[in-house]
Coordinates of C-alpha atoms in Angstrom, one line a residue:
M1 CA 0.0 0.0 0.0
T2 CA 1.7 3.2 -1.2
T3 CA 0.9 6.8 -0.4
A4 CA -0.1 7.3 -4.1
Q5 CA -2.7 4.5 -3.8
L6 CA -4.3 6.4 -0.9
A7 CA -4.1 9.8 -2.5
G8 CA -7.8 10.3 -3.3
P9 CA -10.8 9.3 -1.2
Y10 CA -12.8 8.0 -4.1
Q11 CA -10.7 5.3 -5.9
H12 CA -13.1 2.4 -6.3
Y13 CA -16.2 0.9 -4.7
V14 CA -15.1 -2.5 -3.4
Y15 CA -18.3 -4.5 -3.7
A16 CA -16.5 -7.8 -4.4
Y17 CA -12.9 -8.9 -4.3
P18 CA -11.4 -9.7 -6.7
H19 CA -13.3 -7.5 -9.2
K20 CA -14.5 -9.2 -12.4
T21 CA -12.0 -7.2 -14.4
A22 CA -9.4 -9.5 -12.8
Y23 CA -11.2 -12.6 -14.1
R24 CA -9.9 -14.4 -17.2
R25 CA -11.2 -17.2 -19.5
L26 CA -10.7 -20.6 -17.9
D27 CA -9.2 -22.7 -20.6
D28 CA -9.9 -25.9 -18.8
R29 CA -13.6 -25.1 -18.3
P30 CA -13.8 -26.9 -14.9
R31 CA -16.9 -28.9 -14.2
L32 CA -19.2 -27.4 -11.6
R33 CA -19.7 -30.8 -10.0
D34 CA -15.9 -31.0 -9.4
L35 CA -15.8 -27.4 -8.0
W36 CA -18.6 -28.0 -5.6
T37 CA -18.1 -31.6 -4.5
A38 CA -16.0 -30.8 -1.4
E39 CA -17.7 -27.4 -0.6
P40 CA -20.0 -27.0 2.4
K41 CA -23.5 -26.8 1.0
D42 CA -25.7 -26.4 4.0
A43 CA -25.9 -22.6 4.1
L44 CA -25.6 -21.4 0.5
S45 CA -26.5 -18.0 -0.9
L46 CA -28.5 -17.8 -4.1
Y47 CA -28.4 -14.8 -6.5
L48 CA -30.5 -14.5 -9.7
H49 CA -29.4 -11.8 -12.1
I50 CA -31.8 -10.0 -14.5
P51 CA -29.7 -7.9 -17.0
F52 CA -32.5 -5.5 -18.2
C53 CA -33.4 -1.9 -17.3
E54 CA -35.9 0.5 -18.8
V55 CA -33.2 3.2 -19.0
R56 CA -29.5 3.3 -18.3
C57 CA -28.5 6.0 -15.7
G58 CA -25.6 8.1 -16.6
F59 CA -23.5 6.8 -13.7
C60 CA -24.3 3.1 -14.2
N61 CA -21.6 0.6 -15.1
L62 CA -23.6 -2.5 -14.2
F63 CA -24.0 -5.4 -16.5
T64 CA -27.4 -4.5 -18.0
R65 CA -29.0 -3.7 -21.3
I66 CA -31.7 -1.1 -22.1
G67 CA -35.0 -2.7 -22.9
A68 CA -35.6 -6.1 -24.4
P69 CA -37.0 -7.0 -27.9
E70 CA -40.1 -9.0 -28.0
G71 CA -39.6 -12.5 -26.5
L72 CA -36.1 -11.8 -25.1
T73 CA -37.1 -11.8 -21.4
G74 CA -38.9 -15.1 -21.8
A75 CA -36.0 -16.6 -23.6
Y76 CA -33.7 -15.3 -20.9
L77 CA -35.8 -17.1 -18.2
D78 CA -35.7 -20.2 -20.4
A79 CA -31.9 -20.1 -20.3
L80 CA -32.0 -19.3 -16.5
E81 CA -34.1 -22.4 -16.0
R82 CA -31.6 -24.5 -18.0
Q83 CA -28.7 -23.1 -16.0
A84 CA -30.6 -23.7 -12.7
G85 CA -31.1 -27.3 -13.7
A86 CA -27.5 -27.9 -14.6
V87 CA -26.2 -26.1 -11.4
R88 CA -28.6 -28.0 -9.1
E89 CA -27.5 -31.3 -10.6
A90 CA -23.9 -30.3 -10.1
L91 CA -24.6 -29.5 -6.4
G92 CA -25.9 -33.1 -5.9
E93 CA -29.1 -34.3 -4.4
G94 CA -29.9 -34.7 -0.8
D95 CA -30.7 -32.7 2.3
E96 CA -27.2 -31.3 2.6
V97 CA -28.0 -28.7 -0.1
R98 CA -29.8 -25.8 1.6
F99 CA -30.0 -22.1 0.9
A100 CA -29.8 -19.5 3.7
T101 CA -30.3 -16.3 1.7
A102 CA -31.6 -15.3 -1.7
A103 CA -31.5 -12.1 -3.8
F104 CA -32.7 -10.9 -7.2
G105 CA -30.5 -8.2 -8.7
G106 CA -29.6 -6.7 -12.0
G107 CA -30.2 -4.7 -13.9
T108 CA -33.6 -4.3 -12.6
P109 CA -35.4 -7.5 -11.7
T110 CA -38.7 -5.7 -11.6
F111 CA -38.2 -5.0 -15.3
L112 CA -39.9 -8.4 -15.6
T113 CA -43.7 -8.5 -15.7
A114 CA -45.6 -9.9 -12.7
A115 CA -46.0 -13.2 -14.5
E116 CA -42.3 -13.3 -15.3
L117 CA -41.4 -12.6 -11.6
T118 CA -43.6 -15.5 -10.6
R119 CA -41.6 -17.7 -13.0
L120 CA -38.4 -16.3 -11.6
C121 CA -39.5 -17.3 -8.1
D122 CA -40.5 -20.7 -9.4
I123 CA -37.0 -21.2 -10.8
A124 CA -35.4 -20.3 -7.4
E125 CA -37.8 -22.6 -5.5
H126 CA -38.6 -25.5 -7.8
R127 CA -35.3 -25.8 -9.8
M128 CA -32.8 -24.7 -7.1
G129 CA -34.7 -25.8 -4.0
A130 CA -34.6 -22.4 -2.2
D131 CA -37.5 -21.9 0.3
L132 CA -38.0 -18.2 -0.4
R133 CA -40.6 -17.8 2.4
A134 CA -38.2 -19.2 4.9
V135 CA -35.0 -17.1 4.2
P136 CA -34.2 -13.5 3.7
L137 CA -35.0 -12.5 0.1
S138 CA -33.8 -9.1 -1.2
V139 CA -35.0 -7.6 -4.5
E140 CA -33.8 -4.5 -6.3
A141 CA -36.3 -2.2 -8.1
S142 CA -36.7 1.1 -9.7
P143 CA -39.6 3.6 -9.1
A144 CA -41.0 3.1 -12.6
T145 CA -41.1 -0.7 -12.3
A146 CA -42.3 -1.0 -8.7
T147 CA -45.9 -1.5 -9.8
A148 CA -48.6 -2.9 -7.5
D149 CA -48.9 -6.2 -9.4
R150 CA -45.1 -6.9 -9.3
L151 CA -44.9 -5.9 -5.6
T152 CA -47.8 -8.2 -4.8
V153 CA -46.0 -11.2 -6.4
L154 CA -42.8 -10.4 -4.5
A155 CA -44.6 -10.0 -1.2
E156 CA -46.5 -13.2 -1.6
R157 CA -43.4 -15.1 -2.5
G158 CA -41.5 -14.1 0.6
A159 CA -39.5 -10.9 -0.2
T160 CA -38.2 -9.5 3.0
R161 CA -36.4 -6.5 1.5
L162 CA -37.1 -4.2 -1.4
S163 CA -34.3 -1.8 -2.5
L164 CA -35.5 1.2 -4.5
G165 CA -33.0 3.2 -6.5
V166 CA -34.1 6.8 -6.0
Q167 CA -30.7 8.6 -6.1
S168 CA -32.3 12.1 -5.7
F169 CA -35.7 13.5 -4.8
V170 CA -34.7 16.7 -6.7
D171 CA -35.8 16.4 -10.3
T172 CA -33.0 18.6 -11.7
E173 CA -30.4 16.4 -9.9
A174 CA -32.0 13.3 -11.3
R175 CA -31.7 14.7 -14.8
A176 CA -28.1 15.7 -14.2
A177 CA -27.3 12.1 -13.3
V178 CA -29.1 11.1 -16.5
R179 CA -31.9 9.4 -14.5
P180 CA -35.2 10.6 -16.0
Q181 CA -37.8 10.6 -13.3
R182 CA -40.1 12.9 -11.4
R183 CA -40.4 13.1 -7.7
A184 CA -44.1 12.6 -7.8
D185 CA -43.5 9.2 -9.5
V186 CA -40.9 8.3 -6.9
E187 CA -43.3 9.1 -4.0
A188 CA -46.0 7.1 -5.6
A189 CA -43.7 4.1 -5.9
L190 CA -42.7 4.4 -2.3
A191 CA -46.3 4.4 -1.3
R192 CA -46.9 1.2 -3.3
V193 CA -43.9 -0.5 -1.6
R194 CA -45.2 0.4 1.9
E195 CA -48.7 -0.8 0.9
A196 CA -47.2 -4.2 -0.1
H197 CA -45.9 -4.6 3.5
I198 CA -42.5 -5.9 2.6
P199 CA -40.7 -5.7 5.9
V200 CA -37.6 -3.8 4.9
L201 CA -37.5 -0.8 2.5
N202 CA -34.1 0.4 1.4
I203 CA -33.7 3.7 -0.4
D204 CA -30.5 4.4 -2.4
L205 CA -29.4 8.0 -2.6
I206 CA -26.4 9.5 -4.4
Y207 CA -24.2 12.5 -3.4
G208 CA -21.8 14.5 -5.6
I209 CA -24.2 15.2 -8.5
D210 CA -23.6 18.3 -10.5
G211 CA -25.5 21.2 -9.0
Q212 CA -26.1 19.4 -5.7
T213 CA -25.6 21.5 -2.5
E214 CA -25.7 20.7 1.2
R215 CA -29.2 22.2 1.2
T216 CA -30.5 20.0 -1.7
W217 CA -28.8 17.0 -0.3
R218 CA -30.5 17.5 3.0
H219 CA -33.8 17.9 1.1
S220 CA -33.3 14.4 -0.4
L221 CA -32.4 12.9 2.9
D222 CA -35.4 14.4 4.6
A223 CA -37.7 13.3 1.8
A224 CA -36.4 9.7 2.2
L225 CA -36.7 9.9 6.0
A226 CA -40.3 10.8 5.7
W227 CA -40.9 7.2 4.6
R228 CA -39.0 5.9 7.6
P229 CA -37.1 3.4 5.5
E230 CA -35.5 0.5 7.5
E231 CA -32.3 1.1 5.5
L232 CA -30.6 3.9 3.5
Y233 CA -27.6 3.5 1.3
L234 CA -25.7 6.7 0.6
Y235 CA -23.5 6.3 -2.6
P236 CA -20.9 8.7 -3.8
L237 CA -21.3 9.5 -7.5
Y238 CA -18.6 7.9 -9.7
V239 CA -17.9 8.7 -13.3
R240 CA -16.7 5.5 -14.8
P241 CA -15.4 4.5 -18.2
L242 CA -18.0 3.7 -20.9
T243 CA -20.9 5.2 -18.9
G244 CA -23.2 8.1 -19.9
L245 CA -21.3 10.6 -17.7
D246 CA -17.9 9.4 -18.8
R247 CA -17.2 12.5 -20.9
R248 CA -18.2 15.1 -18.4
R249 CA -15.4 14.9 -15.8
P250 CA -12.0 13.8 -17.1
G251 CA -9.1 13.2 -14.7
P252 CA -8.8 13.8 -10.9
D253 CA -10.9 16.5 -9.4
P254 CA -9.8 17.5 -5.8
A255 CA -12.7 20.0 -5.5
W256 CA -15.2 17.3 -6.4
D257 CA -13.5 14.9 -3.9
E258 CA -13.9 17.6 -1.2
Q259 CA -17.6 18.2 -2.1
R260 CA -18.3 14.5 -1.9
L261 CA -16.6 14.1 1.5
R262 CA -18.5 17.1 2.8
L263 CA -21.8 15.8 1.6
Y264 CA -21.0 12.3 3.0
R265 CA -20.3 13.7 6.4
A266 CA -23.4 15.8 6.4
G267 CA -25.5 12.8 5.3
R268 CA -23.9 10.5 7.9
D269 CA -24.4 12.9 10.7
H270 CA -28.0 13.6 9.7
L271 CA -28.9 9.9 9.7
L272 CA -27.2 9.2 13.0
A273 CA -29.1 12.1 14.5
H274 CA -32.4 10.5 13.2
G275 CA -31.8 7.2 14.9
Y276 CA -29.9 5.2 12.3
T277 CA -26.8 3.2 12.9
Q278 CA -23.9 3.1 10.5
Q279 CA -23.1 -0.4 9.1
S280 CA -20.5 0.7 6.5
M281 CA -19.5 3.7 4.6
R282 CA -22.6 3.4 2.5
M283 CA -25.2 1.6 4.6
F284 CA -27.3 2.9 7.4
R285 CA -30.0 1.0 9.3
R286 CA -32.8 2.3 11.4
A287 CA -32.1 1.3 15.0
D288 CA -35.5 -0.5 15.4
A289 CA -35.5 -2.2 12.0
P290 CA -36.1 -5.9 11.9
P291 CA -32.9 -8.0 11.6
Q292 CA -32.1 -8.9 8.0
G293 CA -29.0 -11.1 8.3
A294 CA -25.5 -10.2 7.3
D295 CA -25.0 -6.8 5.6
D296 CA -23.3 -5.4 2.5
Y297 CA -21.1 -8.4 1.7
A298 CA -23.7 -11.1 2.6
C299 CA -23.8 -12.2 -1.0
Q300 CA -20.0 -12.1 -1.4
T301 CA -19.1 -15.0 0.8
D302 CA -17.9 -18.4 -0.2
G303 CA -20.9 -20.7 -0.9
M304 CA -22.5 -18.2 -3.4
I305 CA -24.5 -19.6 -6.3
G306 CA -25.1 -17.0 -9.0
L307 CA -27.5 -17.7 -11.9
G308 CA -27.7 -15.4 -14.9
C309 CA -25.2 -14.0 -17.3
G310 CA -24.0 -11.2 -15.0
A311 CA -23.9 -13.3 -11.8
R312 CA -20.8 -14.5 -9.9
S313 CA -20.4 -17.7 -8.0
Y314 CA -17.9 -18.4 -5.3
T315 CA -16.2 -21.5 -4.0
A316 CA -13.3 -21.4 -1.7
G317 CA -10.9 -22.1 -4.6
L318 CA -12.5 -20.3 -7.6
H319 CA -14.7 -17.3 -8.3
Y320 CA -16.4 -17.6 -11.6
S321 CA -19.0 -16.0 -13.9
F322 CA -19.6 -15.4 -17.6
D323 CA -17.8 -12.7 -19.6
Y324 CA -18.0 -9.1 -18.4
A325 CA -18.6 -5.9 -20.2
V326 CA -20.0 -2.3 -19.7
G327 CA -20.5 -1.2 -23.3
M328 CA -24.0 -1.7 -24.6
H329 CA -23.0 -3.5 -27.8
E330 CA -20.8 -6.0 -25.9
I331 CA -23.5 -6.6 -23.2
R332 CA -26.1 -7.4 -25.8
A333 CA -23.8 -9.9 -27.4
I334 CA -23.1 -11.6 -24.1
V335 CA -26.8 -11.7 -23.2
D336 CA -27.6 -13.2 -26.7
D337 CA -24.9 -15.8 -26.2
Y338 CA -26.3 -16.7 -22.8
V339 CA -29.8 -17.1 -24.1
A340 CA -28.7 -19.4 -26.9
R341 CA -26.7 -21.8 -24.7
P342 CA -27.8 -25.5 -24.3
A343 CA -28.1 -26.9 -20.8
A344 CA -24.8 -28.8 -21.1
D345 CA -22.9 -25.5 -21.4
F346 CA -24.0 -24.5 -17.9
A347 CA -22.3 -27.4 -16.3
H348 CA -18.9 -25.7 -16.6
A349 CA -17.2 -22.5 -15.4
E350 CA -15.9 -20.3 -18.2
Y351 CA -14.5 -17.1 -16.7
G352 CA -13.0 -16.6 -13.3
R353 CA -10.1 -16.3 -10.9
R354 CA -8.6 -18.9 -8.7
M355 CA -8.2 -18.1 -5.1
D356 CA -5.3 -19.3 -2.9
G357 CA -4.8 -18.8 0.9
Y358 CA -3.0 -15.5 0.3
E359 CA -5.9 -14.0 -1.7
S360 CA -8.5 -15.5 0.7
R361 CA -6.9 -13.7 3.7
R362 CA -6.9 -10.5 1.8
R363 CA -10.6 -10.9 0.8
H364 CA -11.5 -11.7 4.4
L365 CA -9.7 -8.6 5.6
L366 CA -11.4 -6.4 3.0
Q367 CA -14.9 -7.7 3.6
S368 CA -14.6 -7.3 7.3
L369 CA -12.6 -4.1 7.7
L370 CA -14.9 -2.1 5.5
Q371 CA -17.8 -2.8 7.8
A372 CA -18.4 -0.6 10.8
D373 CA -18.0 -3.6 13.2
G374 CA -14.6 -4.4 11.8
L375 CA -12.7 -7.7 11.7
P376 CA -13.0 -9.8 14.9
L377 CA -9.5 -11.1 15.5
E378 CA -10.6 -14.5 16.8
D379 CA -12.6 -15.1 13.6
Y380 CA -9.6 -14.5 11.5
R381 CA -7.3 -16.6 13.6
A382 CA -9.8 -19.5 13.7
R383 CA -10.1 -19.5 9.9
F384 CA -6.5 -18.9 8.8
G385 CA -4.3 -19.9 11.8
S386 CA -2.5 -16.6 11.7
D387 CA -2.9 -13.0 12.8
P388 CA -3.8 -10.1 10.5
A389 CA -1.3 -7.9 12.3
G390 CA 1.4 -10.3 11.0
D391 CA -0.1 -11.0 7.6
F392 CA -0.7 -7.3 6.7
A393 CA 1.7 -5.4 9.0
P394 CA 2.7 -2.7 6.4
E395 CA -0.8 -2.0 5.3
L396 CA -2.3 -1.8 8.8
A397 CA 0.6 0.4 9.9
R398 CA -0.1 2.9 7.2
L399 CA -3.8 3.0 8.1
T400 CA -2.8 3.6 11.8
D401 CA -0.5 6.4 10.7
R402 CA -3.4 8.1 8.9
G403 CA -5.6 7.8 11.9
W404 CA -8.0 5.5 10.0
L405 CA -7.5 2.4 12.1
A406 CA -8.8 2.5 15.7
D407 CA -6.1 1.9 18.3
D408 CA -8.4 1.5 21.3
V409 CA -9.9 -1.9 20.3
T410 CA -8.2 -5.1 21.4
D411 CA -10.6 -7.7 20.0
A412 CA -11.0 -6.4 16.5
L413 CA -9.6 -4.4 13.7
R414 CA -11.9 -1.4 13.2
L415 CA -11.8 1.7 11.1
T416 CA -12.3 5.1 12.8
P417 CA -15.1 7.3 11.5
E418 CA -12.7 9.0 9.2
G419 CA -11.4 5.7 8.1
L420 CA -14.9 4.6 7.1
A421 CA -15.2 7.9 5.2
H422 CA -12.2 6.8 3.2
S423 CA -13.3 3.2 2.6
D424 CA -13.1 3.7 -1.2
A425 CA -9.4 4.5 -0.9
I426 CA -8.6 1.9 1.7
G427 CA -10.3 -1.0 -0.1
P428 CA -8.4 -0.7 -3.4
A429 CA -5.1 -0.1 -1.6
L430 CA -5.5 -3.5 0.0
F431 CA -5.8 -5.3 -3.4
S432 CA -2.9 -7.7 -4.0
P433 CA -0.3 -6.7 -6.7
A434 CA -1.5 -9.6 -8.8
V435 CA -5.1 -8.6 -8.8
R436 CA -4.2 -4.9 -9.4
S437 CA -2.1 -6.0 -12.3
A438 CA -4.9 -8.1 -13.8
M439 CA -7.4 -5.3 -13.4
T440 CA -5.0 -2.8 -15.1
A441 CA -4.5 -5.2 -18.0
Y442 CA -8.2 -5.8 -18.5
D443 CA -9.4 -4.6 -22.0
R444 CA -12.5 -2.5 -21.3
K445 CA -15.4 -3.3 -23.5

């Protein structure tokens, strides 16, 4: 970890490690049955990916395509069902295969019609064997697609959490982020979510939008708080390659960094004052919200089964997925390829990155340290037989020197409040040289 790697507070959002830009084609195409045969399968996570959105926001670099020609969503669900059959067969039969959590992400899963969402739930339950009414089920939605009929399906099938991407309650800011929506429509969608009685409502908001001020940021926060959401995610705006905003802000921008830090601190303090607890740099939960299981990285642990062309799966020794892209033309080609695949193709892993003990320790450090509760030392020692202070001495010393690592905790490694504020610098700085090199060599498409 060098000083240069920690220079700016907004380097990279570490949602998963290693990032998919570090994945490469697996020439041996390992069989899923071989990958999973020795893995624990009694508490798996299930993720179903829907790569469609009604529009693509200017900041978005997710694996998703805009719209779908007639018949494509049905054909996609056909392929998803073929993949589910192949994966479930690879996991083996018997009571030892059980799912502890489930999530539908994207894209926008609620791009699907109510009937298609019913089929999606059927695939998760009847093909994969997940009891959606017995485990936490999180679903992502947009205001335009959070319709009453769709929400009814999700509520009846066991959804415990609905995450709504609002980003801003100020119409001019939404337009600046290339997210065409009106506040009236957002409020109507929130009312429908509450009427569906899904236990946990999460609202996503973004800070750092062109024209946004502390006053307008507070306005969005208060508009969200009026709905008493059980969770709020506060995201810094990023301008990433191949996105709609890519041309608008070339190169480093210290003034923008300062603006985002200022708005982050204002948002954090406002939510803490209103009875929310901070779970990570981004996530805040209402103190009296119902428990929802592990946070933020719950779907990034080993034992993850991902279905769909943008989903990842994780075993202890291999992280794997399909090809990855951000550009619209390339995404369409990958989706078309996925839809055309026979069932036998889904019995193999094609793109991925192998994990050894060194990378597994780094991943554990990253996943835990970027949470407000930090890394319990006994958990690390029990899993790896070593101590993080020895495994990562130079990196942790640099964080301590910056005042970003708390020095008054004896049972855990925990970031200070200012360390949490700089999570998007700390995370990338903890990437291994090999992963960083692979990400740099990735040919963006």
